């Protein structure tokens, strides 16, 4: 009898473990098959069996990166009180007065509206940016609007396949709407695996474009990496990209995840100037300083692409590094003032329109943070680009105010 009970318990445990593994395996997505891979190999970004950066990235040992992240959290990696947010209400059902609007839902989830076109960027509605629904990086606050309450979307754009930008559960819900998907090369394999019709997917290489109503969507170069497998079996199997959105009257640039690179000026020359730039600002570390921009280089990238107003993103929702959660916005405010950049820092759920002032009064708590001098984040192999961006002057600077308590 005891053996039967023990066997039953083990059976239940085995089923549970199997179910967990199957869920995680599905969430990891699907690598491009051989036929798809042969098509990807035609890209200039392809080298030796995977995608590669033209500028190699320097990175510290993974063991030290994981040790810092897991064993050395600060006192303020996560908010200690509820994060204030802005009520969306029916705002998105009313066209923007200026003809353009970007709404920030936290981290890098955005709604870009240009004239009559609505484009959803990197939508993540799940509780965690993780292959497991019960473990991993957890969001600071619940989604600010239900997916079904969003206005009709013309397209979804994905920057790359990391969990904090490509969310399986969100994809599966949006797939039911038969919306158009525009993604970097190879990412379509994940989407099809999760139920998106191949006819709804457009994969683009850098500098290639797709038309969404009257808006031209162009994939732009970036310096990053890709992969979802916990065994690292799919590293750089798919491409990563920034995105330019050029409408009849307005233009918006989204950096995606990227380290500083030598193509920002070219982006500005070919596709700018931009009424608004949306630049990745948070989740940085000296051990992987070529992977993300960090606040100071985010401001310089904005200048290089000929941006007018900058919206800093990739912070304020997930704990993805060892810095305090407010440090990115504190440092980007300082850098914006130093380099004469007009900055918009809305509450999560807030919207930004060209030509409209957005308060830079601090809505986040005042907690300790490390300055650029104390913890510098400067990429390798781009020293001349950084210096040129620092020296750029496009007329009278629009200086952002330092946030107050």
Short mmCIF file of C-alpha atoms in Angstrom, two decimals:
data_model
loop_
_atom_site.label_atom_id
_atom_site.label_comp_id
_atom_site.label_asym_id
_atom_site.label_seq_id
_atom_site.Cartn_x
_atom_site.Cartn_y
_atom_site.Cartn_z
CA UNK A 1 0.00 0.00 0.00
CA UNK A 2 2.79 2.40 0.96
CA UNK A 3 4.60 1.61 -2.26
CA UNK A 4 1.43 2.36 -4.25
CA UNK A 5 0.97 5.70 -2.49
CA UNK A 6 4.63 6.57 -3.00
CA UNK A 7 4.39 5.58 -6.63
CA UNK A 8 1.28 7.71 -7.06
CA UNK A 9 2.96 10.73 -5.49
CA UNK A 10 6.00 10.30 -7.72
CA UNK A 11 3.72 9.99 -10.71
CA UNK A 12 1.94 13.24 -9.87
CA UNK A 13 5.29 14.96 -9.33
CA UNK A 14 6.57 13.62 -12.65
CA UNK A 15 3.46 14.87 -14.44
CA UNK A 16 3.84 18.26 -12.79
CA UNK A 17 7.51 18.53 -13.71
CA UNK A 18 6.70 17.43 -17.24
CA UNK A 19 3.97 20.05 -17.54
CA UNK A 20 6.32 22.77 -16.26
CA UNK A 21 9.03 21.71 -18.70
CA UNK A 22 6.58 21.60 -21.61
CA UNK A 23 5.32 25.10 -20.76
CA UNK A 24 8.85 26.50 -20.50
CA UNK A 25 9.89 24.70 -23.69
CA UNK A 26 6.99 26.24 -25.62
CA UNK A 27 7.76 29.67 -24.20
CA UNK A 28 11.34 29.42 -25.44
CA UNK A 29 9.97 29.55 -28.97
CA UNK A 30 11.27 27.94 -32.12
CA UNK A 31 14.55 28.44 -33.97
CA UNK A 32 14.38 28.97 -37.73
CA UNK A 33 14.34 25.63 -39.58
CA UNK A 34 16.92 24.78 -42.24
CA UNK A 35 14.90 26.29 -45.09
CA UNK A 36 14.36 29.50 -43.16
CA UNK A 37 17.99 29.53 -42.04
CA UNK A 38 19.14 29.35 -45.67
CA UNK A 39 17.14 32.51 -46.37
CA UNK A 40 18.57 34.29 -43.33
CA UNK A 41 22.10 33.45 -44.46
CA UNK A 42 21.65 35.89 -47.36
CA UNK A 43 21.72 38.80 -44.91
CA UNK A 44 24.81 40.98 -44.57
CA UNK A 45 24.36 40.54 -40.81
CA UNK A 46 24.89 36.75 -41.05
CA UNK A 47 28.28 35.22 -40.36
CA UNK A 48 29.45 31.69 -39.50
CA UNK A 49 26.00 30.23 -38.90
CA UNK A 50 24.30 33.03 -36.95
CA UNK A 51 23.74 36.77 -36.86
CA UNK A 52 26.66 38.90 -35.70
CA UNK A 53 27.46 42.49 -34.84
CA UNK A 54 29.85 44.34 -37.10
CA UNK A 55 31.33 45.81 -33.92
CA UNK A 56 32.25 42.90 -31.62
CA UNK A 57 30.92 43.17 -28.08
CA UNK A 58 33.09 42.88 -25.00
CA UNK A 59 31.40 41.07 -22.12
CA UNK A 60 32.58 39.90 -18.72
CA UNK A 61 32.29 36.27 -17.58
CA UNK A 62 28.73 34.97 -17.30
CA UNK A 63 29.51 33.55 -13.86
CA UNK A 64 30.26 37.02 -12.52
CA UNK A 65 27.25 38.57 -14.25
CA UNK A 66 24.89 36.01 -12.68
CA UNK A 67 26.65 36.30 -9.30
CA UNK A 68 26.11 40.05 -9.19
CA UNK A 69 22.51 39.83 -10.34
CA UNK A 70 21.49 37.05 -7.95
CA UNK A 71 23.73 37.54 -4.93
CA UNK A 72 24.28 41.30 -4.84
CA UNK A 73 20.89 43.03 -5.07
CA UNK A 74 20.74 46.59 -3.79
CA UNK A 75 18.18 47.93 -1.33
CA UNK A 76 16.24 49.54 -4.16
CA UNK A 77 16.33 47.14 -7.13
CA UNK A 78 12.53 47.13 -6.87
CA UNK A 79 10.10 49.82 -5.71
CA UNK A 80 9.28 49.63 -2.02
CA UNK A 81 5.95 51.38 -2.58
CA UNK A 82 3.41 51.25 -5.42
CA UNK A 83 4.64 52.96 -8.58
CA UNK A 84 2.42 55.91 -9.56
CA UNK A 85 0.81 55.52 -12.98
CA UNK A 86 -1.38 57.59 -15.24
CA UNK A 87 -4.93 56.48 -15.96
CA UNK A 88 -5.38 55.79 -19.65
CA UNK A 89 -9.18 55.89 -19.72
CA UNK A 90 -10.49 56.58 -23.23
CA UNK A 91 -7.49 58.76 -24.21
CA UNK A 92 -6.36 56.30 -26.88
CA UNK A 93 -9.76 56.40 -28.53
CA UNK A 94 -9.24 60.08 -29.34
CA UNK A 95 -6.80 60.98 -32.15
CA UNK A 96 -3.72 62.95 -31.02
CA UNK A 97 -4.06 66.70 -31.48
CA UNK A 98 -0.60 66.97 -33.02
CA UNK A 99 -1.12 64.04 -35.37
CA UNK A 100 1.47 61.96 -33.49
CA UNK A 101 1.55 60.36 -30.05
CA UNK A 102 3.60 57.77 -28.18
CA UNK A 103 2.14 56.13 -25.08
CA UNK A 104 4.48 54.36 -22.65
CA UNK A 105 3.11 51.30 -20.84
CA UNK A 106 6.38 50.68 -18.95
CA UNK A 107 9.75 49.20 -19.95
CA UNK A 108 9.70 49.08 -23.78
CA UNK A 109 6.01 48.46 -24.44
CA UNK A 110 4.70 51.39 -26.47
CA UNK A 111 1.86 52.50 -28.71
CA UNK A 112 3.01 54.72 -31.57
CA UNK A 113 0.31 56.71 -33.34
CA UNK A 114 1.15 58.59 -36.53
CA UNK A 115 -1.79 60.26 -38.20
CA UNK A 116 -4.32 57.40 -38.60
CA UNK A 117 -1.86 54.55 -37.95
CA UNK A 118 -1.51 52.69 -34.64
CA UNK A 119 1.54 50.47 -34.07
CA UNK A 120 2.15 48.46 -30.89
CA UNK A 121 5.82 47.94 -29.99
CA UNK A 122 7.32 45.09 -27.93
CA UNK A 123 4.07 44.26 -26.10
CA UNK A 124 4.56 42.43 -22.80
CA UNK A 125 1.42 41.83 -20.74
CA UNK A 126 2.60 38.80 -18.75
CA UNK A 127 3.51 38.94 -15.08
CA UNK A 128 7.09 37.84 -15.69
CA UNK A 129 9.78 38.27 -18.35
CA UNK A 130 10.75 34.63 -18.04
CA UNK A 131 10.17 31.22 -19.63
CA UNK A 132 8.45 30.18 -16.38
CA UNK A 133 5.14 31.71 -15.26
CA UNK A 134 5.99 31.22 -11.57
CA UNK A 135 9.69 32.24 -11.46
CA UNK A 136 11.94 34.87 -12.94
CA UNK A 137 11.85 38.62 -13.38
CA UNK A 138 8.50 40.00 -12.15
CA UNK A 139 6.94 43.29 -13.23
CA UNK A 140 6.57 46.13 -10.72
CA UNK A 141 2.91 46.79 -11.49
CA UNK A 142 0.03 45.19 -13.39
CA UNK A 143 -0.65 46.06 -17.05
CA UNK A 144 -2.18 49.52 -17.29
CA UNK A 145 -4.79 48.52 -19.85
CA UNK A 146 -6.25 45.19 -20.85
CA UNK A 147 -5.18 43.95 -24.28
CA UNK A 148 -8.80 43.74 -25.36
CA UNK A 149 -9.31 47.40 -24.38
CA UNK A 150 -6.62 48.69 -26.74
CA UNK A 151 -7.93 50.51 -29.79
CA UNK A 152 -7.66 48.70 -33.11
CA UNK A 153 -4.00 48.05 -33.89
CA UNK A 154 -2.66 48.22 -37.45
CA UNK A 155 0.62 46.41 -36.73
CA UNK A 156 2.84 45.00 -34.00
CA UNK A 157 6.59 45.64 -34.20
CA UNK A 158 9.14 43.55 -32.28
CA UNK A 159 12.74 44.69 -31.72
CA UNK A 160 14.23 41.28 -30.81
CA UNK A 161 13.31 38.00 -29.15
CA UNK A 162 14.34 38.48 -25.50
CA UNK A 163 11.61 37.80 -22.93
CA UNK A 164 11.18 41.43 -21.87
CA UNK A 165 10.34 42.33 -25.51
CA UNK A 166 8.71 39.23 -26.97
CA UNK A 167 6.06 37.66 -24.74
CA UNK A 168 4.45 34.39 -25.80
CA UNK A 169 1.14 34.86 -23.96
CA UNK A 170 0.70 38.35 -25.41
CA UNK A 171 1.55 37.11 -28.89
CA UNK A 172 -1.02 34.33 -28.64
CA UNK A 173 -3.76 36.76 -27.61
CA UNK A 174 -2.91 39.25 -30.35
CA UNK A 175 -2.71 36.45 -32.91
CA UNK A 176 -6.48 36.04 -32.54
CA UNK A 177 -6.91 39.56 -33.96
CA UNK A 178 -5.04 38.70 -37.18
CA UNK A 179 -2.92 41.81 -36.80
CA UNK A 180 0.11 42.47 -39.02
CA UNK A 181 3.52 41.67 -37.47
CA UNK A 182 6.78 43.36 -38.50
CA UNK A 183 9.88 41.76 -37.00
CA UNK A 184 13.64 41.34 -37.57
CA UNK A 185 14.86 38.39 -39.61
CA UNK A 186 14.15 35.00 -38.03
CA UNK A 187 11.74 36.20 -35.32
CA UNK A 188 8.83 35.02 -37.42
CA UNK A 189 9.73 31.43 -36.46
CA UNK A 190 8.73 32.15 -32.86
CA UNK A 191 5.49 33.79 -33.96
CA UNK A 192 4.43 30.93 -36.23
CA UNK A 193 5.24 28.42 -33.50
CA UNK A 194 2.86 30.30 -31.19
CA UNK A 195 0.03 30.47 -33.69
CA UNK A 196 0.52 33.59 -35.80
CA UNK A 197 -0.34 33.01 -39.46
CA UNK A 198 2.70 33.24 -41.72
CA UNK A 199 0.77 35.57 -44.03
CA UNK A 200 0.57 38.10 -41.19
CA UNK A 201 4.35 38.19 -40.62
CA UNK A 202 6.86 40.44 -42.37
CA UNK A 203 10.54 39.87 -41.55
CA UNK A 204 12.97 42.67 -42.32
CA UNK A 205 16.72 43.08 -42.47
CA UNK A 206 18.36 46.36 -41.50
CA UNK A 207 17.33 49.24 -43.82
CA UNK A 208 14.43 47.27 -45.24
CA UNK A 209 10.96 48.81 -44.91
CA UNK A 210 7.30 47.87 -44.79
CA UNK A 211 4.27 50.08 -45.27
CA UNK A 212 1.53 50.29 -42.62
CA UNK A 213 -1.23 52.51 -43.94
CA UNK A 214 0.57 55.82 -44.60
CA UNK A 215 3.51 55.06 -42.29
CA UNK A 216 6.81 53.59 -43.47
CA UNK A 217 8.38 51.25 -40.90
CA UNK A 218 12.13 50.69 -41.33
CA UNK A 219 14.42 48.29 -39.45
CA UNK A 220 17.60 50.04 -38.38
CA UNK A 221 21.01 48.76 -37.24
CA UNK A 222 21.65 48.02 -33.58
CA UNK A 223 24.33 46.34 -31.46
CA UNK A 224 22.84 43.59 -29.37
CA UNK A 225 22.18 39.83 -29.29
CA UNK A 226 19.24 37.42 -29.29
CA UNK A 227 18.15 34.08 -27.87
CA UNK A 228 15.52 32.55 -25.57
CA UNK A 229 16.77 29.03 -24.79
CA UNK A 230 17.91 28.40 -21.21
CA UNK A 231 20.65 26.19 -22.67
CA UNK A 232 21.85 28.99 -24.97
CA UNK A 233 21.27 26.78 -28.00
CA UNK A 234 19.70 29.60 -30.05
CA UNK A 235 22.08 32.49 -29.36
CA UNK A 236 21.88 34.99 -32.25
CA UNK A 237 19.67 32.70 -34.33
CA UNK A 238 17.43 35.71 -34.98
CA UNK A 239 18.26 39.34 -35.74
CA UNK A 240 17.79 42.43 -33.53
CA UNK A 241 16.88 45.94 -34.73
CA UNK A 242 15.84 49.46 -33.95
CA UNK A 243 12.91 50.99 -35.81
CA UNK A 244 12.08 54.21 -37.62
CA UNK A 245 8.47 55.22 -38.17
CA UNK A 246 8.04 57.85 -40.89
CA UNK A 247 4.54 59.17 -41.44
CA UNK A 248 3.27 61.91 -43.78
CA UNK A 249 3.89 64.65 -41.20
CA UNK A 250 5.85 63.14 -38.29
CA UNK A 251 8.68 60.71 -37.59
CA UNK A 252 9.53 58.61 -34.51
CA UNK A 253 12.66 56.56 -33.80
CA UNK A 254 12.82 53.60 -31.41
CA UNK A 255 16.30 52.33 -30.58
CA UNK A 256 15.32 48.84 -29.44
CA UNK A 257 17.93 47.26 -27.18
CA UNK A 258 21.40 48.28 -28.29
CA UNK A 259 24.85 49.26 -27.23
CA UNK A 260 26.44 52.38 -28.67
CA UNK A 261 27.40 51.82 -32.32
CA UNK A 262 28.65 53.66 -35.38
CA UNK A 263 25.39 53.71 -37.40
CA UNK A 264 23.31 56.20 -35.42
CA UNK A 265 24.48 59.13 -37.54
CA UNK A 266 23.55 57.24 -40.70
CA UNK A 267 20.09 56.55 -39.27
CA UNK A 268 19.64 60.27 -38.69
CA UNK A 269 20.86 61.16 -42.16
CA UNK A 270 18.71 58.60 -43.97
CA UNK A 271 15.52 58.63 -41.90
CA UNK A 272 15.61 61.66 -39.61
CA UNK A 273 15.13 64.17 -38.23
CA UNK A 274 12.73 62.70 -35.68
CA UNK A 275 10.05 64.58 -33.76
CA UNK A 276 10.46 62.04 -30.97
CA UNK A 277 13.05 59.40 -30.13
CA UNK A 278 12.33 56.51 -27.80
CA UNK A 279 15.70 55.39 -26.47
CA UNK A 280 16.66 52.39 -24.33
CA UNK A 281 18.12 53.82 -21.11
CA UNK A 282 18.09 51.25 -18.30
CA UNK A 283 19.45 47.80 -17.43
CA UNK A 284 23.18 48.41 -17.81
CA UNK A 285 26.34 47.09 -16.21
CA UNK A 286 30.08 47.65 -16.73
CA UNK A 287 30.40 43.89 -17.36
CA UNK A 288 28.22 44.19 -20.49
CA UNK A 289 28.70 47.82 -21.48
CA UNK A 290 28.41 47.03 -25.21
CA UNK A 291 24.98 45.38 -24.86
CA UNK A 292 22.88 48.35 -23.68
CA UNK A 293 23.39 52.09 -24.03
CA UNK A 294 23.08 53.31 -20.46
CA UNK A 295 21.69 56.80 -19.73
CA UNK A 296 24.54 58.97 -20.97
CA UNK A 297 25.00 57.21 -24.31
CA UNK A 298 21.21 57.12 -24.75
CA UNK A 299 21.21 60.91 -24.76
CA UNK A 300 24.11 60.99 -27.21
CA UNK A 301 22.36 58.50 -29.51
CA UNK A 302 19.34 60.80 -29.52
CA UNK A 303 21.57 63.63 -30.74
CA UNK A 304 23.21 61.49 -33.40
CA UNK A 305 19.88 60.46 -34.99
CA UNK A 306 18.71 64.09 -35.04
CA UNK A 307 16.00 63.76 -32.44
CA UNK A 308 14.02 66.71 -31.09
CA UNK A 309 12.45 65.27 -27.92
CA UNK A 310 13.63 62.09 -26.19
CA UNK A 311 11.50 59.59 -24.26
CA UNK A 312 13.72 57.28 -22.13
CA UNK A 313 12.46 53.68 -21.87
CA UNK A 314 13.62 50.20 -20.83
CA UNK A 315 13.34 51.08 -17.16
CA UNK A 316 10.67 51.32 -14.46
CA UNK A 317 8.99 47.91 -14.85
CA UNK A 318 11.52 45.06 -14.56
CA UNK A 319 14.63 44.52 -12.43
CA UNK A 320 17.16 43.44 -15.05
CA UNK A 321 20.46 44.64 -13.62
CA UNK A 322 22.21 45.43 -10.35
CA UNK A 323 21.51 49.17 -10.28
CA UNK A 324 18.70 50.80 -8.29
CA UNK A 325 15.46 50.98 -10.24
CA UNK A 326 15.39 54.80 -10.39
CA UNK A 327 19.04 55.24 -11.37
CA UNK A 328 18.46 55.26 -15.16
CA UNK A 329 16.03 58.18 -15.03
CA UNK A 330 18.14 60.11 -12.52
CA UNK A 331 21.21 59.80 -14.72
CA UNK A 332 19.40 60.49 -17.98
CA UNK A 333 18.03 63.72 -16.50
CA UNK A 334 21.54 64.85 -15.64
CA UNK A 335 22.87 63.87 -19.08
CA UNK A 336 20.00 65.60 -20.90
CA UNK A 337 20.73 68.84 -19.08
CA UNK A 338 24.45 68.53 -19.73
CA UNK A 339 24.06 67.93 -23.47
CA UNK A 340 21.09 70.23 -24.09
CA UNK A 341 18.47 67.59 -24.89
CA UNK A 342 14.71 68.08 -24.51
CA UNK A 343 13.47 65.20 -22.34
CA UNK A 344 9.97 63.84 -21.74
CA UNK A 345 9.51 61.58 -18.69
CA UNK A 346 5.80 60.70 -18.40
CA UNK A 347 4.36 58.47 -15.73
CA UNK A 348 3.78 54.90 -16.90
CA UNK A 349 0.59 55.08 -18.93
CA UNK A 350 1.37 58.63 -20.01
CA UNK A 351 1.58 59.91 -23.57
CA UNK A 352 3.98 62.25 -25.35
CA UNK A 353 3.16 64.36 -28.42
CA UNK A 354 5.57 66.49 -30.48
CA UNK A 355 5.57 70.10 -29.40
CA UNK A 356 3.71 69.45 -26.15
CA UNK A 357 5.50 69.94 -22.85
CA UNK A 358 5.71 66.99 -20.45
CA UNK A 359 6.59 67.67 -16.83
CA UNK A 360 9.96 66.39 -15.69
CA UNK A 361 9.06 66.68 -12.02
CA UNK A 362 10.10 63.46 -10.33
CA UNK A 363 7.20 61.06 -9.84
CA UNK A 364 9.62 58.35 -8.69
CA UNK A 365 11.03 58.18 -5.13
CA UNK A 366 14.33 59.81 -4.24
CA UNK A 367 16.59 56.89 -3.32
CA UNK A 368 20.40 56.55 -3.48
CA UNK A 369 21.89 56.03 -6.95
CA UNK A 370 25.32 55.96 -8.54
CA UNK A 371 26.39 58.73 -10.92
CA UNK A 372 28.05 58.35 -14.30
CA UNK A 373 31.35 59.18 -12.67
CA UNK A 374 30.90 56.55 -9.98
CA UNK A 375 29.75 53.81 -12.35
CA UNK A 376 30.62 54.73 -15.95
CA UNK A 377 29.02 52.90 -18.88
CA UNK A 378 30.97 53.66 -22.06
CA UNK A 379 31.01 51.19 -24.95
CA UNK A 380 34.14 49.87 -26.61
CA UNK A 381 35.31 50.66 -30.17
CA UNK A 382 33.16 53.80 -30.50
CA UNK A 383 35.22 56.42 -28.70
CA UNK A 384 35.26 58.73 -31.75
CA UNK A 385 31.46 58.43 -32.15
CA UNK A 386 30.89 59.28 -28.49
CA UNK A 387 33.20 62.28 -28.68
CA UNK A 388 31.51 63.57 -31.84
CA UNK A 389 28.06 63.24 -30.23
CA UNK A 390 29.25 65.17 -27.18
CA UNK A 391 30.41 68.00 -29.38
CA UNK A 392 27.29 68.22 -31.53
CA UNK A 393 25.33 71.46 -31.32
CA UNK A 394 22.16 71.92 -33.35
CA UNK A 395 21.31 75.51 -32.44
CA UNK A 396 19.94 76.73 -29.15
CA UNK A 397 19.85 73.83 -26.65
CA UNK A 398 16.58 72.97 -24.97
CA UNK A 399 17.72 72.26 -21.42
CA UNK A 400 15.68 69.86 -19.31
CA UNK A 401 15.02 70.73 -15.70
CA UNK A 402 16.44 68.62 -12.88
CA UNK A 403 13.58 66.69 -11.22
CA UNK A 404 12.42 67.89 -7.83
CA UNK A 405 10.95 66.01 -4.89
#
